[in-house]
Short mmCIF file of C-alpha atoms in Angstrom, two decimals:
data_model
loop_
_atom_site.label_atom_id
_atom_site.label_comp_id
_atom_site.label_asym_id
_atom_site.label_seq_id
_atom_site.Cartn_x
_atom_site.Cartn_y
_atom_site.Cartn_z
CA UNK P 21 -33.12 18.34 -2.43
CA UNK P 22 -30.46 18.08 -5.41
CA UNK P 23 -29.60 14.42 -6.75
CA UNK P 24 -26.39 12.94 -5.29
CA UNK P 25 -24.06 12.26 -7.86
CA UNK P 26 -21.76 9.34 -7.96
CA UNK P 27 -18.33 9.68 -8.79
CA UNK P 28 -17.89 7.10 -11.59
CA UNK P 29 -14.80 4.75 -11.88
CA UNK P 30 -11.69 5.40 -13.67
CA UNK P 31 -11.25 4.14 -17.24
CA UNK P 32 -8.86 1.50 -17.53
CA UNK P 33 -5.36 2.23 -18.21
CA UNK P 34 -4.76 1.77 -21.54
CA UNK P 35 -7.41 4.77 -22.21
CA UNK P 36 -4.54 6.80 -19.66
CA UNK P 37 -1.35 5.39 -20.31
CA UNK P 38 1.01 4.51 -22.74
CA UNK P 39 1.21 0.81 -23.66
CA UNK P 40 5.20 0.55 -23.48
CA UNK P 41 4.85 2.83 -20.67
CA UNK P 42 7.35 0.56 -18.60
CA UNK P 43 9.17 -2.07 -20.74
CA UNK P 44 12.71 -2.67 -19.79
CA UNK P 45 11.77 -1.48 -16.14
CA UNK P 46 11.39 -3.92 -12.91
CA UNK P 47 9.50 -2.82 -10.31
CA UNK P 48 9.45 -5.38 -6.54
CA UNK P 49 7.40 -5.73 -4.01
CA UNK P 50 6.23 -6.10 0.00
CA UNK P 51 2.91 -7.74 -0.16
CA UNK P 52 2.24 -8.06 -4.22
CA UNK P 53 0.04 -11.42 -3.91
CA UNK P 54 -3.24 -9.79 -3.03
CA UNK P 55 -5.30 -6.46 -2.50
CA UNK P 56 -4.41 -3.09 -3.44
CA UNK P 57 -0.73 -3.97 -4.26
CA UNK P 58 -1.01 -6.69 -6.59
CA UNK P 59 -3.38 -4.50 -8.58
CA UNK P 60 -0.72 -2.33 -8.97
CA UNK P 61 1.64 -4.46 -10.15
CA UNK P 62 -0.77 -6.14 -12.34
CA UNK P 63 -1.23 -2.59 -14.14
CA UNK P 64 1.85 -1.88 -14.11
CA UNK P 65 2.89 -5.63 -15.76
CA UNK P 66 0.07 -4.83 -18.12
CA UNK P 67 2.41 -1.82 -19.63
CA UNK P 68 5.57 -3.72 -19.77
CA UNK P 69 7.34 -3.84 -16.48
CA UNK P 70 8.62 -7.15 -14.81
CA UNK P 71 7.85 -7.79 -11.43
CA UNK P 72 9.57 -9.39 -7.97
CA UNK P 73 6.67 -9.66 -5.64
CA UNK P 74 7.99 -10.46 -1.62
CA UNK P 75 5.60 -12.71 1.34
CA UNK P 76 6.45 -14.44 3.99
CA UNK P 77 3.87 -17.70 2.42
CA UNK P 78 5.95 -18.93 -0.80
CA UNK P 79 2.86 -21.16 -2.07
CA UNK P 80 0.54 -18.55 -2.29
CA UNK P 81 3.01 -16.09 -3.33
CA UNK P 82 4.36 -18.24 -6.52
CA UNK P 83 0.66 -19.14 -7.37
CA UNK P 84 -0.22 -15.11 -7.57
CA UNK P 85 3.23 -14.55 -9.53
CA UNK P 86 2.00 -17.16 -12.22
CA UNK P 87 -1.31 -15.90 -12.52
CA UNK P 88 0.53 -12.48 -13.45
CA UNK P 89 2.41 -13.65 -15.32
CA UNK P 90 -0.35 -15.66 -17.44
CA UNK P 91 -2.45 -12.76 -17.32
CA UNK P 92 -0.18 -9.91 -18.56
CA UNK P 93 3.01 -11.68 -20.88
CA UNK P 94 5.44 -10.27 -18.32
CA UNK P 95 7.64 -12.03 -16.15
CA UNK P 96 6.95 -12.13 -12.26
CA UNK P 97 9.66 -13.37 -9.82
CA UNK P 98 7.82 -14.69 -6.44
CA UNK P 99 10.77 -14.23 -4.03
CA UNK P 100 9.51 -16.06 -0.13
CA UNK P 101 10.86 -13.68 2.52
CA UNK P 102 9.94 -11.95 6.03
CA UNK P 103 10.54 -8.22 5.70
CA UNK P 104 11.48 -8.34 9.48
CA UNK P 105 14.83 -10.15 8.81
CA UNK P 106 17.24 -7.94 6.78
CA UNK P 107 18.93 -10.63 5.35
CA UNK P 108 15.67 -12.22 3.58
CA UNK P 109 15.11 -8.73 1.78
CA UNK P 110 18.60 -8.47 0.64
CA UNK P 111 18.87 -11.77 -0.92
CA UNK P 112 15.49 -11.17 -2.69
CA UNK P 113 17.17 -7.69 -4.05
CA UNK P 114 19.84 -10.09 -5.13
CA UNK P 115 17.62 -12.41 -6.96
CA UNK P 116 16.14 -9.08 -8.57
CA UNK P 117 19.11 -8.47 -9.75
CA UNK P 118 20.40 -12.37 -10.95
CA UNK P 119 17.34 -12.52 -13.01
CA UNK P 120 16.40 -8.95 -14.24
CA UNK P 121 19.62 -6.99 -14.23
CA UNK P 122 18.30 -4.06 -12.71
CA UNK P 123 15.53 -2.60 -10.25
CA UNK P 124 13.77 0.52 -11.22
CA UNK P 125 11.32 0.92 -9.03
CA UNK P 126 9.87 -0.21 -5.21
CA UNK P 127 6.82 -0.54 -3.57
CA UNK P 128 6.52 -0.56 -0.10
CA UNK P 129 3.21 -2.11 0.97
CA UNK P 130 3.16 -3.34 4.28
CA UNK P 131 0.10 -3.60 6.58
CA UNK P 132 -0.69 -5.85 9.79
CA UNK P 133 -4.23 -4.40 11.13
CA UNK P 134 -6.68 -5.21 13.91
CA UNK P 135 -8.68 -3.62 16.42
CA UNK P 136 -7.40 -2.64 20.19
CA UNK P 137 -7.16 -0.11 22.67
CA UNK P 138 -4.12 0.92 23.67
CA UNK P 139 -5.36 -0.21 27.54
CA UNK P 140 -5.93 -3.50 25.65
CA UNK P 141 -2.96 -3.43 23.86
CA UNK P 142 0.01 -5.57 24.74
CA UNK P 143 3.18 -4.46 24.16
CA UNK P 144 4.10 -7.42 22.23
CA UNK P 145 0.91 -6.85 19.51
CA UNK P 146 2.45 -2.94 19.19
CA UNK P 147 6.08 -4.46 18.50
CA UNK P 148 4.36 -6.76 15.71
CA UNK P 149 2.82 -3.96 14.07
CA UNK P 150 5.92 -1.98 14.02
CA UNK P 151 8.18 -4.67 13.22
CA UNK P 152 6.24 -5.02 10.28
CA UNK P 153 5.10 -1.97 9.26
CA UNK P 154 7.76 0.55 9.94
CA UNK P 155 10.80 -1.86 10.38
CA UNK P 156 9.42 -3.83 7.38
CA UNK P 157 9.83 -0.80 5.28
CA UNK P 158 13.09 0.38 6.60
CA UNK P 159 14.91 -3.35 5.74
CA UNK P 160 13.14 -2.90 2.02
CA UNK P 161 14.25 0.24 1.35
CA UNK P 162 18.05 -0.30 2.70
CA UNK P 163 17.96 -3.83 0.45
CA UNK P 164 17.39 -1.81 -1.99
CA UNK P 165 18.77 1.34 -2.40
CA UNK P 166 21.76 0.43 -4.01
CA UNK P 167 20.07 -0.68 -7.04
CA UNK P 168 17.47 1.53 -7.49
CA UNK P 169 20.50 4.62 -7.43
CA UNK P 170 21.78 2.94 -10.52
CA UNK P 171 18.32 3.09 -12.66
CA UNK P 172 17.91 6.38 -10.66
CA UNK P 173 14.16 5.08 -9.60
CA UNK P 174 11.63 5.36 -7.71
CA UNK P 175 9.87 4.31 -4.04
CA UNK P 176 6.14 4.30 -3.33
CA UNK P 177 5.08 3.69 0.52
CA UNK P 178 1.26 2.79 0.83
CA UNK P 179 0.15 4.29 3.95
CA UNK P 180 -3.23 4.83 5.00
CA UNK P 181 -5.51 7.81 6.51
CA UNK P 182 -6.14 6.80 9.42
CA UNK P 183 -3.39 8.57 11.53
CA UNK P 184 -4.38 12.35 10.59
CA UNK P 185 -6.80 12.25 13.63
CA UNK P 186 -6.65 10.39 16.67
CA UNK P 187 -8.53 6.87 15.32
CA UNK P 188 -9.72 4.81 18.55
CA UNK P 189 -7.89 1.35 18.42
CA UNK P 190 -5.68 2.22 15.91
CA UNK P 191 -3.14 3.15 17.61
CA UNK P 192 -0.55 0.44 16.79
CA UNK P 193 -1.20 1.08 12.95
CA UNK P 194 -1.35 4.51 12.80
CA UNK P 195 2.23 5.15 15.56
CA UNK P 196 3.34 2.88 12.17
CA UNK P 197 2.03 4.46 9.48
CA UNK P 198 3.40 8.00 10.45
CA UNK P 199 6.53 6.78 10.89
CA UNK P 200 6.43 5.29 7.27
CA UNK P 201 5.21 8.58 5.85
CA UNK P 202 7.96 9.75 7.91
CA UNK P 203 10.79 7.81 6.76
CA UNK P 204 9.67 8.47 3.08
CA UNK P 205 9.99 12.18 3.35
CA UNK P 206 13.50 11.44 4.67
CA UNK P 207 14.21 8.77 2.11
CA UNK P 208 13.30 11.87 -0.76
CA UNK P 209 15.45 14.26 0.79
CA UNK P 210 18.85 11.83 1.00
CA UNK P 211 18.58 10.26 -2.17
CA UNK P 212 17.27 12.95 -4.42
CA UNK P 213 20.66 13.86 -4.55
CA UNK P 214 21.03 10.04 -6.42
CA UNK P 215 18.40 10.64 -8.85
CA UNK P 216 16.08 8.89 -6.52
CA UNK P 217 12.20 9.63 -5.63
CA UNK P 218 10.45 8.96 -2.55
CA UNK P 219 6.44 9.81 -2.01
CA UNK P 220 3.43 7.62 -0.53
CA UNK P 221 -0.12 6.69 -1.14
CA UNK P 222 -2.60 7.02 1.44
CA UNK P 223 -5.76 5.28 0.54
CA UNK P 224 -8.77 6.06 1.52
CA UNK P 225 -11.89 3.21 2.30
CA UNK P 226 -11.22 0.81 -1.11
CA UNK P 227 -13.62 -1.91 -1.16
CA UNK P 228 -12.87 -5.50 -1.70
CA UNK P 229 -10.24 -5.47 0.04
CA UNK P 230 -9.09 -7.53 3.76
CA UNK P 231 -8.86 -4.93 5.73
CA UNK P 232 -12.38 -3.18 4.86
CA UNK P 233 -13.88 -6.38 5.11
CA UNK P 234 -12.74 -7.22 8.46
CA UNK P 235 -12.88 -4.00 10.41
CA UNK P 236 -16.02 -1.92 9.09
CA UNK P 237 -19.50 -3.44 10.90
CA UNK P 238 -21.99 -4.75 9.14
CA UNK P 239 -24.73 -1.63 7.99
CA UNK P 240 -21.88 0.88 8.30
CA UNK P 241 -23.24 4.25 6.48
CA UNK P 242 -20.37 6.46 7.24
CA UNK P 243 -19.17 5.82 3.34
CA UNK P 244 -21.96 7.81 2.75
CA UNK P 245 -19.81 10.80 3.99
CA UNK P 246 -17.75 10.37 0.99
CA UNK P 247 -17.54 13.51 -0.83
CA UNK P 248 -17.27 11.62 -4.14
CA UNK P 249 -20.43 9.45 -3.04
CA UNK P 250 -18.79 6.03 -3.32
CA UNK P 251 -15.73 3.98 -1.97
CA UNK P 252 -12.21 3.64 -3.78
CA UNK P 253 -11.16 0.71 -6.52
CA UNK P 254 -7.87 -0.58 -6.29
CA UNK P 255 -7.14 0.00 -9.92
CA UNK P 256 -7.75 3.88 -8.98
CA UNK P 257 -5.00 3.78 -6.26
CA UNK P 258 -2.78 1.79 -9.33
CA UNK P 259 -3.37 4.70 -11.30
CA UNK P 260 -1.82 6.94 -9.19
CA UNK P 261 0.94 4.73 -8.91
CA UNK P 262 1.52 4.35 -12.39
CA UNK P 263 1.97 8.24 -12.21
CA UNK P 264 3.86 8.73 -9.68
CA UNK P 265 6.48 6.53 -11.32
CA UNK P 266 6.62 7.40 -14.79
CA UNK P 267 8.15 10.15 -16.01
CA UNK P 268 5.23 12.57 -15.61
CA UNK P 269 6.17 12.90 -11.85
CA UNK P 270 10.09 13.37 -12.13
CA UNK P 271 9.96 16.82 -10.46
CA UNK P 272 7.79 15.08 -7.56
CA UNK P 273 9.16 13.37 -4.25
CA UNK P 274 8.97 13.48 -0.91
CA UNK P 275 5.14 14.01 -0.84
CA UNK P 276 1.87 12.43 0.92
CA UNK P 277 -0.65 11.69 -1.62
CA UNK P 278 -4.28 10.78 -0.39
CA UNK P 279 -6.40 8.96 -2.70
CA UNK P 280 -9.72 8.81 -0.47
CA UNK P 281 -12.46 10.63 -2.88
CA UNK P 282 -12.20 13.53 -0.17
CA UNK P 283 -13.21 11.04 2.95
CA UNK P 284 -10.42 12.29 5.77
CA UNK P 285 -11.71 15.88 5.40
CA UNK P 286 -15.25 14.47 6.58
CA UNK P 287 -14.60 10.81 8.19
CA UNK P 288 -17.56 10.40 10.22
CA UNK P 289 -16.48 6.97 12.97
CA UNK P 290 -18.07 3.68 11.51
CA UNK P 291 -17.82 3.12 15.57
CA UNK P 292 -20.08 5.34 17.51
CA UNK P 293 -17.95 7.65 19.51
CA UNK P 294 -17.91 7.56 22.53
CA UNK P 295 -20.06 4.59 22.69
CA UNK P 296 -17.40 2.57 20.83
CA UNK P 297 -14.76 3.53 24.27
CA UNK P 298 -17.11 3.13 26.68
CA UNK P 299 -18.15 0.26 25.86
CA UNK P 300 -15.32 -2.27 23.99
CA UNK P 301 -17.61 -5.64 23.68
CA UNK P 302 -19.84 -3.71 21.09
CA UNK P 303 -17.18 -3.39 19.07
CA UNK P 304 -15.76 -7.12 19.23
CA UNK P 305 -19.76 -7.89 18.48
CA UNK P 306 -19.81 -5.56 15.54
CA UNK P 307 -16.70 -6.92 14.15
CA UNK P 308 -17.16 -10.42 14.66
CA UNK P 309 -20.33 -9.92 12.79
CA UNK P 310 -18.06 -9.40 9.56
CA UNK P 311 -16.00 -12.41 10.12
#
């Protein structure tokens, strides 16, 4: 049998990207202090942009905008908000403004995930995810979208995989994620005519991060379904950011892009199917084990 071969790593940016890439730009936003998002900006800072990163928990959130700041020279704005109130996100778009001047580009990176059935699924627990999710994006992007018509920028929606198949207990997250992919094929084709660009992210299994950690059981083996052999790094989902918003991708919008080293075309179910529906407490007992 022929040697699997590993997909390696990206290099890092600088070996990709201009240095200057994005001085005098400002990109904000959802969900900057941690995971996939905040490497993003962190790249992104690391080739000249200034930052407004958005949470709801303005300790944590004006610790992680320091630390960028230290770590890159750039200037990060930690702005304490709930995307679920309108008025939070457009006084943060304001502050965006007060100290920057202008706001180039957005990313929307919103993401409330657990585990449930939908017959164990109150109605309540659906409404959070949406409210966050989906409505959470809408209130960003209508904050916004007066400013980012006058730099004639740029959104980027981080969705996820997940919702291309039917995904037992996911059904809260994924009825949110379409919608998001949704409303950024919309956003493209109204504002295009603005000089503005729309497209998403869909990530694949990237590890490190909360949400791999919490919901894939302990000995899970389906990564080894990975066409490219390995899972994702968050600085490999930045990359594609950085693309998608420089001037490279001008002639690109309203599109799905999924980073997932090939893993939707052959997702095999870290839950057992149909053990995992027929029989609910092994998967609380395989999850808890991660906790």
């Amino acid at each position: 049998m022929a040697q699997r071969y590993i997909q390696p790593a990206a290099p890092p940016s600088e070996q990709t990207f201009q240095k200057d890439l994005f001085v005098g730009k400002v990109v904000l936003s959802t969900g900057g202090r941690s995971g996939i998002v905040n490497k993003m900006i962190r790249m992104m800072m690391k080739h000249g942009a200034d930052s407004v990163i958005i949470g709801r928990n303005g300790p944590e959130n004006a610790k992680a905008a320091q630390q960028l700041s230290t770590e890159t020279g750039r200037t990060c704005l930690p702005v304490q908000a709930d995307v679920r109130k309108p008025e939070d996100l457009k006084a943060a778009a304001k502050a965006c403004m007060d100290k920057f001047g202008r706001l180039d580009f957005v990313i929307c990176a919103l993401l409330f995930r657990s585990l449930a059935p939908i017959s164990g699924l109150s109605e309540n627990a659906f409404k959070t995810v949406i409210d966050i999710d989906l409505l959470g994006t809408y209130n960003t992007i209508k904050a916004t979208i007066p400013y980012v018509r006058q730099s004639r920028g740029s959104y980027i929606h981080i969705s996820a995989t997940l919702h291309y198949r039917g995904l037992p207990y996911q059904a809260h997250v994924s009825a949110a994620k379409a919608g998001v992919d949704a409303l950024s094929q919309v956003l493209a084709v109204e504002e295009g005519p603005h000089g503005v660009r729309s497209n998403v992210i869909a990530p694949g299994p990237i590890g490190g991060t909360p949400g791999m950690e919490r919901l894939s059981p302990k000995g899970d083996k389906s990564i080894e379904a990975v066409p490219l052999g390995r899972m994702g790094d968050g600085d490999e989902i930045a990359t594609m950011g950085m693309f998608l918003f420089s001037k490279a991708a001008t002639w690109i919008t309203g599109q799905i892009f999924v980073v997932d080293g090939g893993e939707h075309h052959v997702r095999l179910p870290a839950l057992a199917y149909p053990e995992s529906v027929l029989d609910p407490a092994k998967v609380k007992s395989l999850i808890a084990a991660r906790l």
